[in-house]
mmCIF file of C-alpha atoms in Angstrom:
data_model
loop_
_atom_site.group_PDB
_atom_site.id
_atom_site.type_symbol
_atom_site.label_atom_id
_atom_site.label_comp_id
_atom_site.label_asym_id
_atom_site.label_seq_id
_atom_site.Cartn_x
_atom_site.Cartn_y
_atom_site.Cartn_z
ATOM 1 C CA UNK S 19 2.191 40.469 13.055
ATOM 2 C CA UNK S 20 -1.010 38.898 15.047
ATOM 3 C CA UNK S 21 -3.182 38.462 11.939
ATOM 4 C CA UNK S 22 -0.111 36.339 10.041
ATOM 5 C CA UNK S 23 -0.278 34.325 13.605
ATOM 6 C CA UNK S 24 -3.882 33.734 13.348
ATOM 7 C CA UNK S 25 -3.811 32.543 9.558
ATOM 8 C CA UNK S 26 -0.574 30.598 10.074
ATOM 9 C CA UNK S 27 -2.206 28.784 13.348
ATOM 10 C CA UNK S 28 -5.633 28.091 10.901
ATOM 11 C CA UNK S 29 -3.659 26.844 8.363
ATOM 12 C CA UNK S 30 -1.675 24.493 10.596
ATOM 13 C CA UNK S 31 -4.872 23.119 12.505
ATOM 14 C CA UNK S 32 -6.259 22.312 8.365
ATOM 15 C CA UNK S 33 -3.212 20.633 7.219
ATOM 16 C CA UNK S 34 -2.506 18.513 10.537
ATOM 17 C CA UNK S 35 -5.830 17.005 10.192
ATOM 18 C CA UNK S 36 -5.512 13.807 8.456
ATOM 19 C CA UNK S 37 -8.468 11.942 7.257
ATOM 20 C CA UNK S 38 -8.991 8.473 8.136
ATOM 21 C CA UNK S 39 -8.525 5.657 5.106
ATOM 22 C CA UNK S 40 -11.506 4.541 3.953
ATOM 23 C CA UNK S 41 -13.039 1.176 5.400
ATOM 24 C CA UNK S 42 -11.999 -1.464 2.878
ATOM 25 C CA UNK S 43 -11.738 -5.764 3.174
ATOM 26 C CA UNK S 44 -8.481 -7.125 1.376
ATOM 27 C CA UNK S 45 -8.649 -10.669 0.816
ATOM 28 C CA UNK S 46 -5.174 -12.089 0.644
ATOM 29 C CA UNK S 47 -4.362 -15.299 -2.138
ATOM 30 C CA UNK S 48 -4.762 -17.504 1.352
ATOM 31 C CA UNK S 49 -8.204 -16.045 1.464
ATOM 32 C CA UNK S 50 -7.334 -14.017 4.725
ATOM 33 C CA UNK S 51 -9.469 -10.940 4.786
ATOM 34 C CA UNK S 52 -7.392 -7.951 5.808
ATOM 35 C CA UNK S 53 -9.171 -4.416 7.176
ATOM 36 C CA UNK S 54 -8.269 -1.164 7.025
ATOM 37 C CA UNK S 55 -9.448 -0.859 10.676
ATOM 38 C CA UNK S 56 -6.693 -3.831 11.851
ATOM 39 C CA UNK S 57 -3.955 -1.409 9.683
ATOM 40 C CA UNK S 58 -5.124 1.321 11.978
ATOM 41 C CA UNK S 59 -1.576 3.067 13.405
ATOM 42 C CA UNK S 60 0.303 1.387 10.888
ATOM 43 C CA UNK S 61 2.396 3.013 8.393
ATOM 44 C CA UNK S 62 0.783 1.015 4.749
ATOM 45 C CA UNK S 63 1.887 1.129 1.104
ATOM 46 C CA UNK S 64 -1.359 0.218 -0.888
ATOM 47 C CA UNK S 65 0.158 -0.525 -4.091
ATOM 48 C CA UNK S 66 -2.861 -0.909 -7.203
ATOM 49 C CA UNK S 67 -1.038 -3.076 -9.832
ATOM 50 C CA UNK S 68 -1.499 -5.866 -12.753
ATOM 51 C CA UNK S 69 0.421 -8.498 -14.328
ATOM 52 C CA UNK S 70 0.223 -6.983 -17.762
ATOM 53 C CA UNK S 71 1.227 -3.966 -16.395
ATOM 54 C CA UNK S 72 4.897 -2.778 -17.426
ATOM 55 C CA UNK S 73 5.834 -0.252 -14.854
ATOM 56 C CA UNK S 74 3.907 -2.129 -12.264
ATOM 57 C CA UNK S 75 6.174 -4.864 -12.604
ATOM 58 C CA UNK S 76 9.382 -3.275 -12.878
ATOM 59 C CA UNK S 77 8.778 -0.985 -9.551
ATOM 60 C CA UNK S 78 7.492 -4.394 -7.601
ATOM 61 C CA UNK S 79 11.411 -5.187 -6.737
ATOM 62 C CA UNK S 80 11.722 -1.894 -5.239
ATOM 63 C CA UNK S 81 8.497 -1.901 -3.065
ATOM 64 C CA UNK S 82 9.401 -5.482 -2.188
ATOM 65 C CA UNK S 83 12.921 -3.913 -1.251
ATOM 66 C CA UNK S 84 11.216 -1.365 0.887
ATOM 67 C CA UNK S 85 8.824 -3.931 2.786
ATOM 68 C CA UNK S 86 12.095 -5.964 3.273
ATOM 69 C CA UNK S 87 14.152 -2.838 5.010
ATOM 70 C CA UNK S 88 11.083 -1.831 7.105
ATOM 71 C CA UNK S 89 8.793 -4.419 8.054
ATOM 72 C CA UNK S 90 10.463 -5.317 11.431
ATOM 73 C CA UNK S 91 9.320 -1.483 12.217
ATOM 74 C CA UNK S 92 5.686 -2.164 11.288
ATOM 75 C CA UNK S 93 5.521 -1.285 7.893
ATOM 76 C CA UNK S 94 3.285 -3.129 5.746
ATOM 77 C CA UNK S 95 2.516 -3.538 1.883
ATOM 78 C CA UNK S 96 -0.689 -4.429 0.149
ATOM 79 C CA UNK S 97 -0.579 -5.457 -3.377
ATOM 80 C CA UNK S 98 -3.805 -4.981 -4.548
ATOM 81 C CA UNK S 99 -4.298 -6.875 -8.154
ATOM 82 C CA UNK S 100 -6.807 -5.329 -10.936
ATOM 83 C CA UNK S 101 -10.217 -6.867 -10.836
ATOM 84 C CA UNK S 102 -9.861 -7.865 -14.577
ATOM 85 C CA UNK S 103 -6.235 -10.132 -13.872
ATOM 86 C CA UNK S 104 -7.004 -13.480 -14.146
ATOM 87 C CA UNK S 105 -6.156 -15.127 -10.347
ATOM 88 C CA UNK S 106 -4.049 -17.551 -11.725
ATOM 89 C CA UNK S 107 -1.749 -14.829 -13.044
ATOM 90 C CA UNK S 108 -1.556 -13.539 -9.862
ATOM 91 C CA UNK S 109 -0.833 -16.350 -7.711
ATOM 92 C CA UNK S 110 1.807 -17.137 -10.386
ATOM 93 C CA UNK S 111 3.778 -13.863 -10.495
ATOM 94 C CA UNK S 112 3.781 -13.997 -6.688
ATOM 95 C CA UNK S 113 5.076 -17.339 -6.357
ATOM 96 C CA UNK S 114 7.759 -16.744 -9.348
ATOM 97 C CA UNK S 115 8.801 -13.582 -7.573
ATOM 98 C CA UNK S 116 8.554 -14.731 -3.877
ATOM 99 C CA UNK S 117 6.806 -11.511 -3.314
ATOM 100 C CA UNK S 118 6.359 -11.743 0.685
ATOM 101 C CA UNK S 119 3.231 -9.493 1.116
#
């Protein structure tokens, strides 16, 4: 019984240690810099997407709805467009679909 308790405690200790997010800086469409350090303590969804990704576009309304539902409680969403995506495509999509994040 003691061995099982020690094993359980060791596994719990390992599983309860949460690694920190890597230090990353995102640049918004408005040119604002957002760092992972500035988001510390918040629940953040980082969604990697592209304007030519059918699944990404299909899920964006659900991501927007989740953000709208929980933002008052500190929930943040960062949508990171792929590097190959032309900035004008990203801007057009975000404006057309009124992405709030």
